[in-house]
Short mmCIF file of N, CA and C in Angstrom, two decimals:
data_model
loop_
_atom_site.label_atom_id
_atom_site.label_comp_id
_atom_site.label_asym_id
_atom_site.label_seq_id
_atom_site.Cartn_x
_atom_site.Cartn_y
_atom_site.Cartn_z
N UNK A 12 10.76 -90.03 -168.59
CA UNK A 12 11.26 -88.69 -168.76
C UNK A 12 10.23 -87.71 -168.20
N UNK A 13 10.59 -86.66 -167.53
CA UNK A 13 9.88 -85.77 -166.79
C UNK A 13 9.53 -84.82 -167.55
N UNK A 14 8.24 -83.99 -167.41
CA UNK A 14 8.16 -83.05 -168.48
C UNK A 14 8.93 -81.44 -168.33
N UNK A 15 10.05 -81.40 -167.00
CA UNK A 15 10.51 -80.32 -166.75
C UNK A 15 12.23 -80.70 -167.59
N UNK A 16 11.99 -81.96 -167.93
CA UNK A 16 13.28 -82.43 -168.79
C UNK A 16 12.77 -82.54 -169.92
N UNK A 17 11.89 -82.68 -170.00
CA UNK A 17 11.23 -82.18 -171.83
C UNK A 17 11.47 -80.80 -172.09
N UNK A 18 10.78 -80.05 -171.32
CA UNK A 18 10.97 -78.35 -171.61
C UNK A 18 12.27 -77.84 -171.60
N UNK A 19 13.75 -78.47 -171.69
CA UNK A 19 14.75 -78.09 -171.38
C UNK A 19 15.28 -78.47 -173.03
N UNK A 20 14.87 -79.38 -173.40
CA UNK A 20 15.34 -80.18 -174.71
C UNK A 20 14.87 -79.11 -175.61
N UNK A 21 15.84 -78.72 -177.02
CA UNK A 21 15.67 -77.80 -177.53
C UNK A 21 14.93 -78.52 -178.76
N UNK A 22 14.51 -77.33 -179.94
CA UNK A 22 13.65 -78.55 -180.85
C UNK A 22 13.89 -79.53 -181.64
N UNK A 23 15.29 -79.62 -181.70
CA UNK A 23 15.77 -80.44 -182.67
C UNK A 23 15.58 -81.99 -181.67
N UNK A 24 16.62 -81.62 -180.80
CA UNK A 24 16.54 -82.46 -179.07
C UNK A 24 15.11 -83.47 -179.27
N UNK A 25 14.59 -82.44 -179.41
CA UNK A 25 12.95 -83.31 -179.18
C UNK A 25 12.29 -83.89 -179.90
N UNK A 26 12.46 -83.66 -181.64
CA UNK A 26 12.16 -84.84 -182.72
C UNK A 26 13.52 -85.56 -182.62
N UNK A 27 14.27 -85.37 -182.08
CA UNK A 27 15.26 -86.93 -182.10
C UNK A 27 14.98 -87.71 -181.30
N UNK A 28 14.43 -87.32 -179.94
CA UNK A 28 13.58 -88.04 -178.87
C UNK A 28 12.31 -88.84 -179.52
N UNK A 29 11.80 -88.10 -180.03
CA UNK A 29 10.38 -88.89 -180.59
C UNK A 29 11.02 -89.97 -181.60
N UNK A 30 11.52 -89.98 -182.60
CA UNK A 30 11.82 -90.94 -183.43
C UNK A 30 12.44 -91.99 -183.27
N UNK A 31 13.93 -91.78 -181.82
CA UNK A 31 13.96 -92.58 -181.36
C UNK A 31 12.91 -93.23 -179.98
N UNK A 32 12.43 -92.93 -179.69
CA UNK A 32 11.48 -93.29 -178.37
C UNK A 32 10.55 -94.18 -179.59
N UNK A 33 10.40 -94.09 -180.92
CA UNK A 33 9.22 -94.51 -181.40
C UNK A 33 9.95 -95.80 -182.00
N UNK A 34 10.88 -96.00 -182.05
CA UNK A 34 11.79 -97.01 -182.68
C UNK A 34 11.91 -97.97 -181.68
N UNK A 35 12.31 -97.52 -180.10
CA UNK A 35 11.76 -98.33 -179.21
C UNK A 35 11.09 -99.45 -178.99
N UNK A 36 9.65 -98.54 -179.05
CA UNK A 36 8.44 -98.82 -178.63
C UNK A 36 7.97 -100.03 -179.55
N UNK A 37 8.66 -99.70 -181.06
CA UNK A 37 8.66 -100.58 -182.04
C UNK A 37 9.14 -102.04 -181.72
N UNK A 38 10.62 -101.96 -181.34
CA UNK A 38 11.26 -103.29 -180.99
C UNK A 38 10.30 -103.60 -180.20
N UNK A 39 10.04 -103.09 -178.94
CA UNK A 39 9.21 -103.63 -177.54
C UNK A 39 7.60 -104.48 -178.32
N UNK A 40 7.18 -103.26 -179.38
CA UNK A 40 6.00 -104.33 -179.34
C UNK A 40 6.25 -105.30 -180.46
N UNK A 41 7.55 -105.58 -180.95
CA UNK A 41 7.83 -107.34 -181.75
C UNK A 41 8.69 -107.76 -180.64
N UNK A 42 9.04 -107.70 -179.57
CA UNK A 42 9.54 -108.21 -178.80
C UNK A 42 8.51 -109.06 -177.87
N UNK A 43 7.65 -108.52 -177.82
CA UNK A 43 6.38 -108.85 -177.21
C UNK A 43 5.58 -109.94 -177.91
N UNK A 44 5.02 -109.30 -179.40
CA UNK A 44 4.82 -109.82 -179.84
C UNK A 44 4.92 -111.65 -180.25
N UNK A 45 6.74 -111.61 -180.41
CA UNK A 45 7.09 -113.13 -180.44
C UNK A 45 6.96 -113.73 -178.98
N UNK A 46 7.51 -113.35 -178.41
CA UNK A 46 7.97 -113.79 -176.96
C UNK A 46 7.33 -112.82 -175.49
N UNK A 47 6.72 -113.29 -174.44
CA UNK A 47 6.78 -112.24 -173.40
C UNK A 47 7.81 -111.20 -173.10
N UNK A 48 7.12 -109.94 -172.32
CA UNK A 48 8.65 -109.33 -172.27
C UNK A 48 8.63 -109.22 -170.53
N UNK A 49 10.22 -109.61 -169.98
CA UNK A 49 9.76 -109.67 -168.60
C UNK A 49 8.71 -108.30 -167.93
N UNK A 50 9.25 -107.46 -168.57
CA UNK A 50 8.25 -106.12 -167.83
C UNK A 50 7.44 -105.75 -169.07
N UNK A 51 5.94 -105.99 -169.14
CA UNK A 51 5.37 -105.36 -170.01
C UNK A 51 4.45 -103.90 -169.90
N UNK A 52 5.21 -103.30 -168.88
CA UNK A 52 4.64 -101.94 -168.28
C UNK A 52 5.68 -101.27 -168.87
N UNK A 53 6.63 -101.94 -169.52
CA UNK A 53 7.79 -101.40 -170.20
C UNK A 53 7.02 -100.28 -171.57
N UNK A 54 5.80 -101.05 -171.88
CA UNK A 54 5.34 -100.51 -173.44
C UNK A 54 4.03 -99.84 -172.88
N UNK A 55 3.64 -99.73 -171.49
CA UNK A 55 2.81 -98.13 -171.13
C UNK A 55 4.00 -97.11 -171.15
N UNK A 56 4.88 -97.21 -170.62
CA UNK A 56 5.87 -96.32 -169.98
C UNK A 56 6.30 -95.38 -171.06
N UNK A 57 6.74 -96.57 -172.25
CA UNK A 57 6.97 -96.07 -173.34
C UNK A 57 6.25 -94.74 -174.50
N UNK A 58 5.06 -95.48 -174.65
CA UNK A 58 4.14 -94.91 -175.12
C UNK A 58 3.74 -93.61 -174.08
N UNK A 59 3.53 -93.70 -172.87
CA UNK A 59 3.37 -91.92 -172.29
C UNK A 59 5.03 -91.10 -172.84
N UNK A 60 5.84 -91.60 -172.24
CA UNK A 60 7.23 -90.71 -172.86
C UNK A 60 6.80 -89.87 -174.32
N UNK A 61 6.07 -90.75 -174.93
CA UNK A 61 5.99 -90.21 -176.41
C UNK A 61 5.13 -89.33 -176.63
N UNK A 62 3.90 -89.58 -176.01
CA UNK A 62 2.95 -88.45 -175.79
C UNK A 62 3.68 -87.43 -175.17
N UNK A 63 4.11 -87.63 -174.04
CA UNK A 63 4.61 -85.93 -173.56
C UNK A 63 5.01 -85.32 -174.46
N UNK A 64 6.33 -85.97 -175.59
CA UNK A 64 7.22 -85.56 -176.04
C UNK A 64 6.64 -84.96 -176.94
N UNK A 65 5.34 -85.42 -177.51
CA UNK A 65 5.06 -85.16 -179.06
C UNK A 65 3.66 -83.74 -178.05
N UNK A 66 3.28 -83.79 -176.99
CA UNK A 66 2.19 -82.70 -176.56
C UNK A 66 3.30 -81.32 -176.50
N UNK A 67 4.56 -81.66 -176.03
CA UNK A 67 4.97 -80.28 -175.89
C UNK A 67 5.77 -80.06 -177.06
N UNK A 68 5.71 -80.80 -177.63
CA UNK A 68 6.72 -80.64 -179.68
C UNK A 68 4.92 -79.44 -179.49
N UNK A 69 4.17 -80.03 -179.34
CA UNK A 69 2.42 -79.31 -180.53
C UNK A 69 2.41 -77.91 -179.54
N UNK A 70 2.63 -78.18 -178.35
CA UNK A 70 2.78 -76.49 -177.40
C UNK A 70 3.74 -75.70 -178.59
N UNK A 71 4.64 -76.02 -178.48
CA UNK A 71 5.64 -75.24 -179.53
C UNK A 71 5.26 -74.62 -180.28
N UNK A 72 4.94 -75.48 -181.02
CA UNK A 72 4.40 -75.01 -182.54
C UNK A 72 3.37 -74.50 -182.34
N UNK A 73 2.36 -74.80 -181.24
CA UNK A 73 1.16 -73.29 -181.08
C UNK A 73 1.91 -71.63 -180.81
N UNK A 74 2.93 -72.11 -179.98
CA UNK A 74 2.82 -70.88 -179.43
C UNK A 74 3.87 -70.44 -180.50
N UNK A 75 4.62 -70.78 -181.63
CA UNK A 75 5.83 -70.23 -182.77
C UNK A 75 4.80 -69.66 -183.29
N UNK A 76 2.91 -69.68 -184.02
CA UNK A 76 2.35 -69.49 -184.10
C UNK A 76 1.52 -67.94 -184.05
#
């Protein structure tokens, strides 16, 4: 996800993104965990999505501030 498609997502938009993106990331790392996963760049990829999501959730809330 791009961060000019982050800034478009309104705030609700964007803790539903995080919680699900984090539920994800969850399966991926017991998916991993038991078994290889064919792409395991799958769970970098993942984990930046979430950072963006959760750096411009914290922009927000600086600048509601």
């Amino acid at each position: 996800m791009k961060a000019a498609e982050i800034r478009e997502l309104s705030l609700d938009e964007l803790k539903d993104k995080i919680s699900v993106a984090q539920e994800e990331l969850n399966k991926l790392e017991l998916t991993h965990a038991v078994a290889e996963l064919e792409n395991p760049i799958q769970l970098r990829a993942k984990r930046r999505d979430i950072a963006r999501l959760k750096t411009d959730l914290r922009r927000r809330e600086l600048a509601a501030q």
